[in-house]
Every structure is written in structure tokens, then in C-alpha cells.
PDB file of C-alpha atoms in Angstrom:
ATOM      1  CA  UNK A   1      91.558  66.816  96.720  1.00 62.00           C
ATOM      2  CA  UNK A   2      92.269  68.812  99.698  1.00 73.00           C
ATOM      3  CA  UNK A   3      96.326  68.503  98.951  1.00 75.00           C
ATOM      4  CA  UNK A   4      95.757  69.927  95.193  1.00 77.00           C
ATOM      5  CA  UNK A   5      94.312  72.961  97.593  1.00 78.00           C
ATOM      6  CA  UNK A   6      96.956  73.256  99.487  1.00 79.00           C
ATOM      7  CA  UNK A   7      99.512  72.905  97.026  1.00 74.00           C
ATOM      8  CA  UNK A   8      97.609  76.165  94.528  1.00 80.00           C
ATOM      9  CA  UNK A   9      97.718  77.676  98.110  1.00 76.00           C
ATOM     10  CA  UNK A  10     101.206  77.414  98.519  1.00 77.00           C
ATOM     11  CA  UNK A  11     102.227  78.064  95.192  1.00 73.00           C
ATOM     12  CA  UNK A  12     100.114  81.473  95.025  1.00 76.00           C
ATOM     13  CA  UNK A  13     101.556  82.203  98.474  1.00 72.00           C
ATOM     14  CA  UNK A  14     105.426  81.655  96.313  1.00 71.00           C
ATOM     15  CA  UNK A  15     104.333  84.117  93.630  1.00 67.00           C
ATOM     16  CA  UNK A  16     102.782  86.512  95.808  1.00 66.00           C
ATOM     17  CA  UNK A  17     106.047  86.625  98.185  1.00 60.00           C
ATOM     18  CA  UNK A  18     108.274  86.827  94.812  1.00 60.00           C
ATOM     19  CA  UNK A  19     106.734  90.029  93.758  1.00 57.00           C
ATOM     20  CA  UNK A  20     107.137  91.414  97.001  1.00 63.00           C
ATOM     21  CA  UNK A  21     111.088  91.986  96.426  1.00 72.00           C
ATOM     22  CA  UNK A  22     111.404  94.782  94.820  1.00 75.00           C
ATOM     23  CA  UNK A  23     114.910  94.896  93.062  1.00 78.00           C
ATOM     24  CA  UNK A  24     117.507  97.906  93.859  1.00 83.00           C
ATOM     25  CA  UNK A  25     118.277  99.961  90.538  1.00 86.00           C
ATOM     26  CA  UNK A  26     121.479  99.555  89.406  1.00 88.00           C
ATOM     27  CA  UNK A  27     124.039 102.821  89.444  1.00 91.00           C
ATOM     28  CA  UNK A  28     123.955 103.419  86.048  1.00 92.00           C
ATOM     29  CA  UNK A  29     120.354 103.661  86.017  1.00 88.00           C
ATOM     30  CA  UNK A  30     120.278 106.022  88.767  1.00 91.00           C
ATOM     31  CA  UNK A  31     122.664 108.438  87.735  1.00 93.00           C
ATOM     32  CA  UNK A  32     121.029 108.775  84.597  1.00 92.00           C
ATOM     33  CA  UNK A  33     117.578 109.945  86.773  1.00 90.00           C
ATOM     34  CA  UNK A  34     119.734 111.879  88.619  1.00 91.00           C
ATOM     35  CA  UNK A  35     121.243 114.058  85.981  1.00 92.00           C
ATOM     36  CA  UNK A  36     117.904 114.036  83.694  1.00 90.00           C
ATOM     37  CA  UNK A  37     116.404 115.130  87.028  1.00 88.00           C
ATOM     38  CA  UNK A  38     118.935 118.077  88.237  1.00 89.00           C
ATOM     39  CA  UNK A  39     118.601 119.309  84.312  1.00 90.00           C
ATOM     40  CA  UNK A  40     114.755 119.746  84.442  1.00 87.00           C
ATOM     41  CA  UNK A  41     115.031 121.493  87.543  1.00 85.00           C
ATOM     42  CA  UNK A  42     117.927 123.698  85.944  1.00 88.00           C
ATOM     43  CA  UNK A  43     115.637 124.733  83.291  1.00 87.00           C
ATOM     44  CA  UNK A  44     112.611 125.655  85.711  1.00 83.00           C
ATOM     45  CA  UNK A  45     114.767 127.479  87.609  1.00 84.00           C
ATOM     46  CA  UNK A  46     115.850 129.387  84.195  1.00 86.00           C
ATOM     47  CA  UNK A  47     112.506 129.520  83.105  1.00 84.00           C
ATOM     48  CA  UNK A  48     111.300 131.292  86.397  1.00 80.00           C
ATOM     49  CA  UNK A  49     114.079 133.763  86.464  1.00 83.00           C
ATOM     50  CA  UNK A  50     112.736 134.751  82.986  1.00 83.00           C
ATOM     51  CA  UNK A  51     109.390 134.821  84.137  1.00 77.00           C
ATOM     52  CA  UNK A  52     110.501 137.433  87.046  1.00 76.00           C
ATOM     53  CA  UNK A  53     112.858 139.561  84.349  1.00 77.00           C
ATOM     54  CA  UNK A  54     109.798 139.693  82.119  1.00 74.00           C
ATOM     55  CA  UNK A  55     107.296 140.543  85.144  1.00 70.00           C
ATOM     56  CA  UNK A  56     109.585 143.860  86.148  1.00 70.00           C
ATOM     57  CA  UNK A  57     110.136 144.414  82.768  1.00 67.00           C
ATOM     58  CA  UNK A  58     106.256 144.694  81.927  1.00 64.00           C
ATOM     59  CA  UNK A  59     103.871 147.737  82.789  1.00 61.00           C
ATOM     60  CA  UNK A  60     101.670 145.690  84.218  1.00 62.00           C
ATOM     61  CA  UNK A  61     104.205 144.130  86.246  1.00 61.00           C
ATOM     62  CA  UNK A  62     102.709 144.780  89.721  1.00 64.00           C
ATOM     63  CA  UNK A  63      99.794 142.055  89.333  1.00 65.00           C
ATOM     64  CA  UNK A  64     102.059 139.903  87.573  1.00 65.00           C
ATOM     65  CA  UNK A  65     104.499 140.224  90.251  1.00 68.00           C
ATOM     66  CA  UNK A  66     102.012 139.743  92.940  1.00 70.00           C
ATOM     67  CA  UNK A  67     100.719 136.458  91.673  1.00 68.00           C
ATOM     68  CA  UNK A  68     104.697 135.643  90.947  1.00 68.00           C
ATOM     69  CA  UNK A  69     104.922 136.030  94.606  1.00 70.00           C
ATOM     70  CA  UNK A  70     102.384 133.440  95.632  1.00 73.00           C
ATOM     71  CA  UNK A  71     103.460 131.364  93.492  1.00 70.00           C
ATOM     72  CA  UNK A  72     106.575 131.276  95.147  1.00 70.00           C
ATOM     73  CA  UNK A  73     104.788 131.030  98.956  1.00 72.00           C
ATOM     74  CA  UNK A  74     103.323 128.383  97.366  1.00 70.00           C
ATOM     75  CA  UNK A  75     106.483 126.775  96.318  1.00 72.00           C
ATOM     76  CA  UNK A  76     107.877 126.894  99.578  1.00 72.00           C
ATOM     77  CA  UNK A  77     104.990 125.812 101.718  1.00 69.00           C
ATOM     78  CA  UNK A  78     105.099 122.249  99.211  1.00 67.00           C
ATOM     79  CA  UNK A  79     109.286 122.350  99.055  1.00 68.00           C
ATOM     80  CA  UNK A  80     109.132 122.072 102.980  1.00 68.00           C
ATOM     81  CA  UNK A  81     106.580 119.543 103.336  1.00 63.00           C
ATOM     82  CA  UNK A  82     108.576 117.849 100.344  1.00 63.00           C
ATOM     83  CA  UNK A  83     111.527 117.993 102.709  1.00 67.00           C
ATOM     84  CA  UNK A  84     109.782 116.292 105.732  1.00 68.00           C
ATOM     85  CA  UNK A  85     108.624 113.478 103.357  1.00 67.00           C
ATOM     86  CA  UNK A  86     112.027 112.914 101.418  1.00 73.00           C
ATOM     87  CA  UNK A  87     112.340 109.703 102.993  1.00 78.00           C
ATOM     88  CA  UNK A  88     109.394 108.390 101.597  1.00 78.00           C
ATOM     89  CA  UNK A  89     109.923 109.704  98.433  1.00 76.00           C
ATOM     90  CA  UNK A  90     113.383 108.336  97.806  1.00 81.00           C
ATOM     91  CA  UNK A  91     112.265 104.721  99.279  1.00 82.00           C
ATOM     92  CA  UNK A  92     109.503 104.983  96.115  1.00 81.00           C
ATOM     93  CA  UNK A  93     111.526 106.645  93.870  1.00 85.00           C
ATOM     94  CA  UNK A  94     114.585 103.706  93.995  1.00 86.00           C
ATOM     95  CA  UNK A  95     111.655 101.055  94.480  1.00 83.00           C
ATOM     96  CA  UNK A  96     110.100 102.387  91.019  1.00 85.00           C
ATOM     97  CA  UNK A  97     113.279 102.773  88.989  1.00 87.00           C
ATOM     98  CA  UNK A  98     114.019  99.223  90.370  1.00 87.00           C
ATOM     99  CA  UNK A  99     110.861  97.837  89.135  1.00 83.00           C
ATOM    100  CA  UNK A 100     111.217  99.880  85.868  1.00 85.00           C
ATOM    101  CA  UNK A 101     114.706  98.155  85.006  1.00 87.00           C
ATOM    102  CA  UNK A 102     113.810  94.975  86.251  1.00 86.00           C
ATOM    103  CA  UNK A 103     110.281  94.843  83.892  1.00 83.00           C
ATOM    104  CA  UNK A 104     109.918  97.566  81.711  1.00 85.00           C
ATOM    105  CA  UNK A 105     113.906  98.775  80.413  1.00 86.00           C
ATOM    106  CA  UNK A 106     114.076  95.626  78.382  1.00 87.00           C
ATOM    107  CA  UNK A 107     110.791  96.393  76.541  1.00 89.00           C
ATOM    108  CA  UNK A 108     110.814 100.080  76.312  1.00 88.00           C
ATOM    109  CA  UNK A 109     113.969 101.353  77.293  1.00 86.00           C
ATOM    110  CA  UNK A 110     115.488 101.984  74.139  1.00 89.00           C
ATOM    111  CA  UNK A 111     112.553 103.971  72.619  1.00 91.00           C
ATOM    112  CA  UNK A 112     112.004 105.914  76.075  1.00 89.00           C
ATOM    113  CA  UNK A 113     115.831 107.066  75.778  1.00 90.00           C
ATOM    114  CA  UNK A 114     115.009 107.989  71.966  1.00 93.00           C
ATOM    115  CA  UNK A 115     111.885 109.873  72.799  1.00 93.00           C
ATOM    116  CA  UNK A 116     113.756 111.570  75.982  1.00 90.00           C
ATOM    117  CA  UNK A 117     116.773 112.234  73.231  1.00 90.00           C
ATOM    118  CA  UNK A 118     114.289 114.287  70.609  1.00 93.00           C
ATOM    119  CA  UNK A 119     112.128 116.174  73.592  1.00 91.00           C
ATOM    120  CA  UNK A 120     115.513 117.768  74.800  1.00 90.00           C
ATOM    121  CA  UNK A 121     116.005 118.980  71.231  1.00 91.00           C
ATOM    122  CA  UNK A 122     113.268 120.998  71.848  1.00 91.00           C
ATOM    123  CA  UNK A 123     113.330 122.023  75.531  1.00 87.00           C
ATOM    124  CA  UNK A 124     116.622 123.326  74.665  1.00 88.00           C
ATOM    125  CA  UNK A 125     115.522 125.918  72.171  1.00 88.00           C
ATOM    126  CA  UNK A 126     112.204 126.481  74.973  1.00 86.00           C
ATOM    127  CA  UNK A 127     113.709 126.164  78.502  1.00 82.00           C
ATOM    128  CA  UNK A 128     117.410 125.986  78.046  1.00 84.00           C
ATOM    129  CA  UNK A 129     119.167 124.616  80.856  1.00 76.00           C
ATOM    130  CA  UNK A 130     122.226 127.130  80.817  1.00 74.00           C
TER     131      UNK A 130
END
């Protein structure tokens, strides 16, 4: 009886180690975050430079421009404790998109890229990235 407990033990110990390794996404994969991920950033950066053309435009512009303003302290207080934490970050970032291609992309990948595929339809006519 005791061996039947030590051989679940062992096995669950197998399973449990198993999950533990975490595969590395391939390069295909990542470049594909990569440029998805340098577009959206493209397009808040458009977006905010309208947001300041439309703030001096305004009347009201000096409120508007004030709370534009701490916005942007705000923005670089979290961009520079983004920067000490980068690290991190990319360690979970590859470790995700490694887990997503090794469980999910099979599933869902297709429809994800769809769905991706019709939302920058729209965010082009919105937040162009040009």
C-alpha cells in the first residue's frame, strides 16, 4: 500500500516539475508582439500629440493643458520605474508568449489573429498609426 503512495507521489512530483519549464517563444511569434506592440504605441503617441494640438487650440486650453501636463509627470514617474523593472517584465513577457504558443495558439490563434485583423480596421480610422 505504502509503494502505490509513493509511486502517486512521484508521479505528481513528474507533472508538477513538467509544468515548471516554461517553453521559449519561437521568433516568429515574437516579432509579431513586437511590431503589434511598437504600432500601439505609435498610435498613442499620435493620439497624444492630437490631444496637445487640440488643448492649445481650445479656449479653455489652460486647464486642459494643465491636467495634460500631469498626465505626462505621471507618465514619466511610471516610464522610469518601468525602466528599473524591464528585466522582470521581459522574463514574463517571453515566459507568457511561450506558454501562449505552447497551449493556447493551437486553440485560439487563428481567431485571435482574425479579431486583431478587424480591430485594426478600426483603430486605423480612430488612432492611426502614421
Amino acid at each position: 500500500m505504502n509503494a502505490k503512495y509513493i509511486l502517486a507521489l512521484v508521479l505528481a512530483l513528474q507533472v508538477s516539475m513538467s509544468l515548471c519549464e516554461i517553453p521559449a517563444p519561437s521568433q516568429e511569434l515574437q516579432a509579431k508582439y513586437d511590431s503589434m506592440k511598437s504600432t500601439f504605441i505609435k498610435r498613442l503617441e499620435n493620439a497624444y500629440k492630437k490631444l496637445q494640438d487640440a488643448v492649445s487650440a481650445s479656449e479653455q486650453g489652460q486647464v486642459a493643458k494643465e491636467l495634460v501636463d500631469s498626465v505626462q509627470a505621471v507618465a514619466k514617474v511610471a516610464a522610469g520605474l518601468g525602466s528599473e523593472a524591464a528585466p522582470i517584465v521581459d522574463q514574463a513577457r517571453s515566459s507568457l508568449l511561450g506558454l501562449y504558443e505552447q497551449y493556447l495558439r493551437p486553440h485560439v490563434g487563428e481567431s485571435l489573429s482574425t479579431g486583431i485583423d478587424h480591430i485594426k480596421v478600426y483603430l486605423d480610422e480612430v488612432m492611426p498609426a502614421e
